Tab-separated table of C-alpha atoms and ligand atoms in Angstrom:
chain	number	residue	atom	x	y	z
A	1	UNK	CA	100.525	108.985	125.737
A	2	UNK	CA	99.093	112.388	125.932
A	3	UNK	CA	95.013	112.962	125.693
A	4	UNK	CA	94.203	114.619	122.335
A	5	UNK	CA	93.182	118.271	123.124
A	6	UNK	CA	91.072	118.985	119.727
A	7	UNK	CA	93.115	120.959	117.594
A	8	UNK	CA	90.917	121.142	114.846
A	9	UNK	CA	87.888	123.861	114.982
A	10	UNK	CA	84.479	122.493	113.882
A	11	UNK	CA	85.205	124.733	110.427
A	12	UNK	CA	88.102	122.480	109.637
A	13	UNK	CA	86.524	119.307	110.402
A	14	UNK	CA	83.888	120.059	108.556
A	15	UNK	CA	86.180	121.277	105.830
A	16	UNK	CA	88.454	117.814	105.856
A	17	UNK	CA	85.455	115.955	105.126
A	18	UNK	CA	84.200	118.005	102.060
A	19	UNK	CA	87.366	118.127	100.406
A	20	UNK	CA	89.319	115.823	101.537
A	21	UNK	CA	92.316	117.515	103.048
A	22	UNK	CA	93.511	120.063	105.278
A	23	UNK	CA	96.437	122.747	104.470
A	24	UNK	CA	98.823	124.022	105.486
A	25	UNK	CA	98.408	123.650	109.495
A	26	UNK	CA	100.907	124.103	111.694
A	27	UNK	CA	103.637	121.483	112.854
A	28	UNK	CA	106.863	122.089	113.914
A	29	UNK	CA	108.786	125.060	115.910
A	30	UNK	CA	112.073	126.260	114.203
A	31	UNK	CA	114.373	124.519	116.803
A	32	UNK	CA	112.500	120.835	115.939
A	33	UNK	CA	112.698	121.380	112.216
A	34	UNK	CA	116.427	122.335	112.164
A	35	UNK	CA	116.819	119.137	114.478
A	36	UNK	CA	114.978	117.050	111.563
A	37	UNK	CA	117.025	118.797	108.587
A	38	UNK	CA	120.653	117.827	110.152
A	39	UNK	CA	119.256	114.487	110.534
A	40	UNK	CA	118.034	114.648	106.825
A	41	UNK	CA	121.641	115.841	106.047
A	42	UNK	CA	122.873	113.213	107.428
A	43	UNK	CA	121.276	110.714	105.962
A	44	UNK	CA	121.543	112.165	102.106
A	45	UNK	CA	125.669	112.151	103.225
A	46	UNK	CA	124.994	108.528	103.211
A	47	UNK	CA	123.055	107.444	100.748
A	48	UNK	CA	122.387	110.433	98.402
A	49	UNK	CA	120.036	113.230	97.700
A	50	UNK	CA	117.636	110.690	96.319
A	51	UNK	CA	117.230	108.718	99.243
A	52	UNK	CA	115.981	105.657	97.730
A	53	UNK	CA	115.316	102.409	99.821
A	54	UNK	CA	115.937	100.864	101.971
A	55	UNK	CA	116.145	103.987	104.710
A	56	UNK	CA	113.407	106.096	102.358
A	57	UNK	CA	110.702	103.539	103.756
A	58	UNK	CA	109.540	103.516	107.818
A	59	UNK	CA	113.064	105.758	108.976
A	60	UNK	CA	110.784	106.150	112.096
A	61	UNK	CA	112.726	102.734	113.039
A	62	UNK	CA	116.175	104.076	112.330
A	63	UNK	CA	116.229	107.340	113.463
A	64	UNK	CA	115.085	109.121	116.533
A	65	UNK	CA	114.489	112.542	114.781
A	66	UNK	CA	111.888	110.773	112.615
A	67	UNK	CA	110.629	108.909	115.481
A	68	UNK	CA	110.058	111.703	117.332
A	69	UNK	CA	108.512	113.788	114.211
A	70	UNK	CA	105.814	110.985	113.668
A	71	UNK	CA	105.207	111.084	117.437
A	72	UNK	CA	105.010	114.738	117.548
A	73	UNK	CA	101.794	115.938	119.493
A	74	UNK	CA	100.926	118.660	117.099
A	75	UNK	CA	100.314	116.381	114.454
A	76	UNK	CA	98.941	113.680	116.376
A	77	UNK	CA	96.239	115.880	117.887
A	78	UNK	CA	95.018	117.012	114.278
A	79	UNK	CA	94.765	112.615	113.191
A	80	UNK	CA	93.407	112.625	116.560
A	81	UNK	CA	90.807	114.647	115.476
A	82	UNK	CA	90.430	113.247	112.184
A	83	UNK	CA	90.489	109.293	113.534
A	84	UNK	CA	90.049	108.973	117.029
A	85	UNK	CA	92.501	108.715	120.018
A	86	UNK	CA	93.776	104.919	119.116
A	87	UNK	CA	96.447	105.722	116.662
A	88	UNK	CA	99.040	103.418	114.713
A	89	UNK	CA	101.865	104.864	112.020
A	90	UNK	CA	101.173	102.192	109.760
A	91	UNK	CA	104.260	103.621	107.097
A	92	UNK	CA	106.142	106.488	106.412
A	93	UNK	CA	108.127	107.259	103.460
A	94	UNK	CA	110.476	110.076	102.820
A	95	UNK	CA	110.058	111.650	99.666
A	96	UNK	CA	112.992	113.481	98.091
A	97	UNK	CA	113.148	115.165	95.045
A	98	UNK	CA	116.897	116.929	94.360
A	99	UNK	CA	117.384	119.624	92.576
A	100	UNK	CA	116.417	119.079	89.125
A	101	UNK	CA	114.582	115.865	89.635
A	102	UNK	CA	112.388	115.114	86.922
A	103	UNK	CA	110.808	112.364	88.840
A	104	UNK	CA	106.949	112.800	89.433
A	105	UNK	CA	104.002	111.165	91.705
A	106	UNK	CA	101.724	110.152	89.075
A	107	UNK	CA	97.460	110.751	90.067
A	108	UNK	CA	96.486	108.255	92.448
A	109	UNK	CA	94.108	106.981	95.020
A	110	UNK	CA	95.992	105.120	98.287
A	111	UNK	CA	92.789	103.667	99.209
A	112	UNK	CA	93.056	101.704	95.433
A	113	UNK	CA	96.108	99.591	96.343
A	114	UNK	CA	96.760	99.962	99.785
A	115	UNK	CA	94.052	96.652	101.053
A	116	UNK	CA	92.705	98.207	104.172
A	117	UNK	CA	89.407	97.151	105.188
A	118	UNK	CA	88.049	100.806	106.332
A	119	UNK	CA	88.664	104.141	105.286
A	120	UNK	CA	89.665	105.576	108.728
A	121	UNK	CA	93.414	105.735	107.351
A	122	UNK	CA	94.963	109.695	106.727
A	123	UNK	CA	98.527	110.706	105.125
A	124	UNK	CA	100.297	113.357	106.940
A	125	UNK	CA	102.825	114.903	105.188
A	126	UNK	CA	104.921	116.900	106.663
A	127	UNK	CA	107.402	119.299	104.733
A	128	UNK	CA	110.824	119.145	105.699
A	129	UNK	CA	111.818	121.654	102.991
A	130	UNK	CA	109.308	124.239	101.344
A	131	UNK	CA	107.164	122.750	99.168
A	132	UNK	CA	105.954	124.839	96.474
A	133	UNK	CA	104.583	124.858	92.922
A	134	UNK	CA	107.857	124.696	90.999
A	135	UNK	CA	109.799	121.946	93.573
A	136	UNK	CA	106.772	119.558	93.039
A	137	UNK	CA	104.527	119.773	95.986
A	138	UNK	CA	101.816	117.328	96.867
A	139	UNK	CA	98.608	118.454	94.429
A	140	UNK	CA	95.194	117.092	94.886
A	141	UNK	CA	91.140	117.073	93.571
A	142	UNK	CA	89.174	118.792	96.602
A	143	UNK	CA	86.033	116.523	96.987
A	144	UNK	CA	87.304	113.381	95.058
A	145	UNK	CA	87.497	111.098	97.965
A	146	UNK	CA	83.844	111.092	97.672
A	147	UNK	CA	83.907	109.766	94.461
A	148	UNK	CA	83.929	106.103	93.392
A	149	UNK	CA	87.020	104.569	93.332
A	150	UNK	CA	89.079	104.970	90.315
A	151	UNK	CA	90.885	101.871	87.855
A	152	UNK	CA	94.560	102.532	87.819
A	153	UNK	CA	96.619	100.994	85.437
A	154	UNK	CA	100.517	100.830	85.353
A	155	UNK	CA	102.501	103.491	84.116
A	156	UNK	CA	105.984	102.913	81.167
A	157	UNK	CA	108.380	104.499	82.212
A	158	UNK	CA	110.463	105.241	85.307
A	159	UNK	CA	109.985	109.109	86.180
A	160	UNK	CA	106.904	108.032	88.570
A	161	UNK	CA	108.152	107.637	92.251
A	162	UNK	CA	105.661	105.444	93.366
A	163	UNK	CA	106.564	102.117	93.931
A	164	UNK	CA	103.758	100.177	91.672
A	165	UNK	CA	104.562	102.792	89.315
A	166	UNK	CA	100.448	103.116	88.927
A	167	UNK	CA	98.316	105.860	87.685
A	168	UNK	CA	94.819	106.490	87.675
A	169	UNK	CA	92.603	105.777	84.534
A	170	UNK	CA	91.517	110.013	84.570
A	171	UNK	CA	92.324	112.992	82.795
A	172	UNK	CA	92.481	115.396	85.753
A	173	UNK	CA	91.829	119.258	84.310
A	174	UNK	CA	94.098	121.516	85.625
A	175	UNK	CA	91.551	124.182	87.037
A	176	UNK	CA	90.691	121.134	89.106
A	177	UNK	CA	93.780	120.999	90.962
A	178	UNK	CA	94.699	122.063	94.451
A	179	UNK	CA	98.660	122.682	95.260
A	180	UNK	CA	98.946	122.249	98.599
A	181	UNK	CA	101.959	124.661	99.170
A	182	UNK	CA	103.924	124.505	102.614
A	183	UNK	CA	106.839	126.133	104.300
A	184	UNK	CA	109.344	123.901	105.592
A	185	UNK	CA	107.660	122.712	109.466
A	186	UNK	CA	104.163	122.908	108.253
A	187	UNK	CA	102.143	119.448	107.405
A	188	UNK	CA	98.826	119.025	105.179
A	189	UNK	CA	96.993	116.043	105.764
A	190	UNK	CA	94.620	114.081	103.578
A	191	UNK	CA	92.314	111.375	103.227
A	192	UNK	CA	93.411	107.750	101.982
A	193	UNK	CA	90.418	108.309	98.599
A	194	UNK	CA	91.680	111.424	97.891
A	195	UNK	CA	93.183	112.027	93.982
A	196	UNK	CA	96.638	113.210	94.448
A	197	UNK	CA	99.922	113.699	93.071
A	198	UNK	CA	102.786	115.868	92.817
A	199	UNK	CA	105.108	117.232	89.496
A	200	UNK	CA	108.761	117.351	89.139
A	201	UNK	CA	111.239	119.858	90.711
A	202	UNK	CA	112.220	122.473	88.906
A	203	UNK	CA	113.874	124.310	91.079
A	204	UNK	CA	117.475	124.043	92.248
A	205	UNK	CA	116.921	123.123	95.734
A	206	UNK	CA	115.302	120.286	97.001
A	207	UNK	CA	112.252	119.238	98.027
A	208	UNK	CA	111.423	116.639	100.663
A	209	UNK	CA	108.676	115.615	102.587
A	210	UNK	CA	108.268	112.654	105.327
A	211	UNK	CA	104.749	111.139	104.122
A	212	UNK	CA	103.411	109.343	107.899
A	213	UNK	CA	100.170	106.909	107.362
A	214	UNK	CA	98.018	107.041	110.326
A	215	UNK	CA	95.602	104.318	111.130
A	216	UNK	CA	93.172	103.976	113.025
A	217	UNK	CA	94.077	100.446	115.728
A	218	UNK	CA	90.644	99.085	114.184
A	219	UNK	CA	91.641	98.811	110.500
A	220	UNK	CA	92.841	95.774	108.974
A	221	UNK	CA	95.466	94.483	106.282
A	222	UNK	CA	94.632	92.022	103.389
A	223	UNK	CA	97.729	89.598	103.275
A	224	UNK	CA	100.683	88.975	105.238
A	225	UNK	CA	100.361	90.424	108.694
A	226	UNK	CA	102.470	93.723	108.689
A	227	UNK	CA	103.738	95.317	112.057
A	228	UNK	CA	103.107	99.225	112.961
A	229	UNK	CA	103.966	101.427	115.926
A	230	UNK	CA	101.295	102.609	118.649
A	231	UNK	CA	101.304	105.764	118.708
A	232	UNK	CA	98.541	107.019	120.750
A	233	UNK	CA	96.356	105.506	123.021
A	234	UNK	CA	95.824	102.324	123.397
A	235	UNK	CA	95.693	99.009	120.634
A	236	UNK	CA	92.336	96.696	121.829
A	237	UNK	CA	92.398	95.137	118.237
A	238	UNK	CA	96.026	93.396	117.782
A	239	UNK	CA	95.803	93.912	113.717
A	240	UNK	CA	99.350	94.538	113.468
A	241	UNK	CA	102.481	93.522	115.914
A	242	UNK	CA	103.757	96.264	117.403
A	243	UNK	CA	107.190	98.106	116.756
A	244	UNK	CA	109.671	99.536	119.380
A	245	UNK	CA	110.704	103.373	118.923
A	246	UNK	CA	114.142	103.343	118.338
A	247	UNK	CA	116.354	104.449	121.288
A	248	UNK	CA	118.748	106.195	119.578
A	249	UNK	CA	119.903	106.747	115.380
A	250	UNK	CA	120.453	103.156	114.186
A	251	UNK	CA	118.948	100.844	117.108
A	252	UNK	CA	119.880	97.399	116.386
A	253	UNK	CA	116.581	96.080	118.196
A	254	UNK	CA	113.960	98.640	116.165
A	255	UNK	CA	116.270	98.059	113.003
A	256	UNK	CA	115.778	94.827	113.582
A	257	UNK	CA	112.013	95.477	113.077
A	258	UNK	CA	113.034	97.379	110.100
A	259	UNK	CA	114.234	94.789	108.380
A	260	UNK	CA	111.696	92.716	109.371
A	261	UNK	CA	109.101	95.488	108.193
A	262	UNK	CA	110.673	95.803	104.567
A	263	UNK	CA	110.693	91.713	104.198
A	264	UNK	CA	107.006	92.419	104.997
A	265	UNK	CA	106.136	94.858	102.597
A	266	UNK	CA	108.123	92.832	99.737
A	267	UNK	CA	105.902	89.301	101.631
A	268	UNK	CA	102.951	92.422	100.783
A	269	UNK	CA	103.878	92.945	97.177
A	270	UNK	CA	104.502	89.280	96.159
A	271	UNK	CA	101.141	88.270	97.799
A	272	UNK	CA	99.402	90.954	96.219
A	273	UNK	CA	101.051	89.898	92.605
A	274	UNK	CA	100.106	86.166	93.616
A	275	UNK	CA	96.765	86.492	94.385
A	276	UNK	CA	95.446	88.753	92.149
A	277	UNK	CA	97.622	88.007	89.070
A	278	UNK	CA	96.394	90.480	86.490
A	279	UNK	CA	98.128	91.894	83.835
A	280	UNK	CA	98.533	95.176	86.013
A	281	UNK	CA	99.417	93.414	89.019
A	282	UNK	CA	102.127	91.018	87.168
A	283	UNK	CA	103.411	94.266	85.061
A	284	UNK	CA	103.567	96.024	88.753
A	285	UNK	CA	105.403	93.489	90.898
A	286	UNK	CA	108.173	92.782	87.763
A	287	UNK	CA	109.147	96.785	87.569
A	288	UNK	CA	108.950	96.554	92.193
A	289	UNK	CA	111.700	94.415	91.420
A	290	UNK	CA	114.094	96.161	89.191
A	291	UNK	CA	114.974	97.455	92.573
A	292	UNK	CA	117.619	95.485	94.170
A	293	UNK	CA	116.262	96.648	97.750
A	294	UNK	CA	112.532	95.059	97.096
A	295	UNK	CA	114.018	92.062	95.221
A	296	UNK	CA	115.683	91.119	97.783
A	297	UNK	CA	112.937	91.918	100.054
A	298	UNK	CA	110.555	89.641	97.793
A	299	UNK	CA	113.118	86.939	97.964
A	300	UNK	CA	113.558	86.881	101.585
A	301	UNK	CA	109.517	86.560	102.026
A	302	UNK	CA	109.868	83.375	99.872
A	303	UNK	CA	112.144	82.020	101.912
A	304	UNK	CA	110.385	82.941	105.382
A	305	UNK	CA	106.911	81.377	103.637
A	306	UNK	CA	108.876	78.375	103.259
A	307	UNK	CA	109.814	78.646	106.815
A	308	UNK	CA	106.157	78.858	107.631
A	309	UNK	CA	104.029	81.733	106.674
A	310	UNK	CA	102.142	83.996	108.636
A	311	UNK	CA	98.868	85.226	106.594
A	312	UNK	CA	96.051	87.079	107.591
A	313	UNK	CA	93.095	85.849	106.500
A	314	UNK	CA	91.600	89.531	106.106
A	315	UNK	CA	88.954	88.638	103.315
A	316	UNK	CA	88.770	90.480	99.961
A	317	UNK	CA	86.295	93.459	101.199
A	318	UNK	CA	87.304	96.779	98.100
A	319	UNK	CA	84.206	98.437	99.695
A	320	UNK	CA	83.948	101.244	101.985
A	321	UNK	CA	83.900	101.692	105.329
A	322	UNK	CA	83.335	98.138	106.825
A	323	UNK	CA	84.476	99.278	110.188
A	324	UNK	CA	83.917	102.139	111.989
A	325	UNK	CA	84.146	103.130	115.866
A	326	UNK	CA	81.801	101.034	117.465
A	327	UNK	CA	82.801	98.051	115.704
A	328	UNK	CA	82.800	95.263	118.862
A	329	UNK	CA	86.926	94.752	120.113
A	330	UNK	CA	88.749	91.759	120.610
A	331	UNK	CA	90.246	91.328	124.009
A	332	UNK	CA	93.384	93.163	125.002
A	333	UNK	CA	96.045	90.922	123.351
A	334	UNK	CA	99.619	91.107	124.575
A	335	UNK	CA	101.924	92.157	121.719
A	336	UNK	CA	102.759	89.671	119.517
A	337	UNK	CA	106.389	88.373	118.946
B	401	NI	NI1	99.425	108.019	97.633
């Protein structure tokens, strides 16, 4: 693993702290972008332009181009400047909007429903096509990460691309919105508490990006134990099982971890609904289960639990950053599983 080279300037670090995002930042060379796009084209031929689950989730466990992308030194250098040098990729998600796709991402704060114990979490959104106002780029409300957590409700209708179908209960005046316009190969980074969303694709061309969720290794997640990929530094905490990088596309070893990871995700959603059976969670769970892939994942989770669940005891902290870089680390652990 290489060591971070401090790619962000003090002014950029201050801007991230104040506004909760940085955009645009350079990431991929034209050759690297072409390789990712070739990989995407293969995937689109296989599963269609909307890139629906399961491959939409954690493609970095299925394809070498995506595995290399989440480990790209230019991206890791930026994230390391924000979170430190010990980094996990918790999840990655392909957000694809085919031409004239009305699906949007409702305004939301990731923090409100990710079940993490502190906010040392950053999303790097890498544009694999141009991402602009017309085709539905990510939109943010600058500075909203510094405000209190907003209540979220479940939105009726099926055009919201968010898995849980949630939307923040807030009116967002257009003048407070910043569009994160990116050329293909550029990236933006945003804070886990930042209010963000996106519109549908009104253009004749697809808009595709990979959202990569990076965690500092000290972050814990409530609910069933999950897996993540260590992409820089060392993990002195062992809060997540470590996934292997695929040695080639559809590497059966990494694919087994991908399948397991999806089942664990299903278990997490089920756990969320059962632990806090609020109307919102139950509606959200019902909505998710209309997706066959998620239904299979949840059913598998139930079967796994019947055979001996592994539930972590992360507590129920919902309030701000409980962890910091000087939190005592447990002794080094060998990789579980
Ligand atoms: Ni989000």
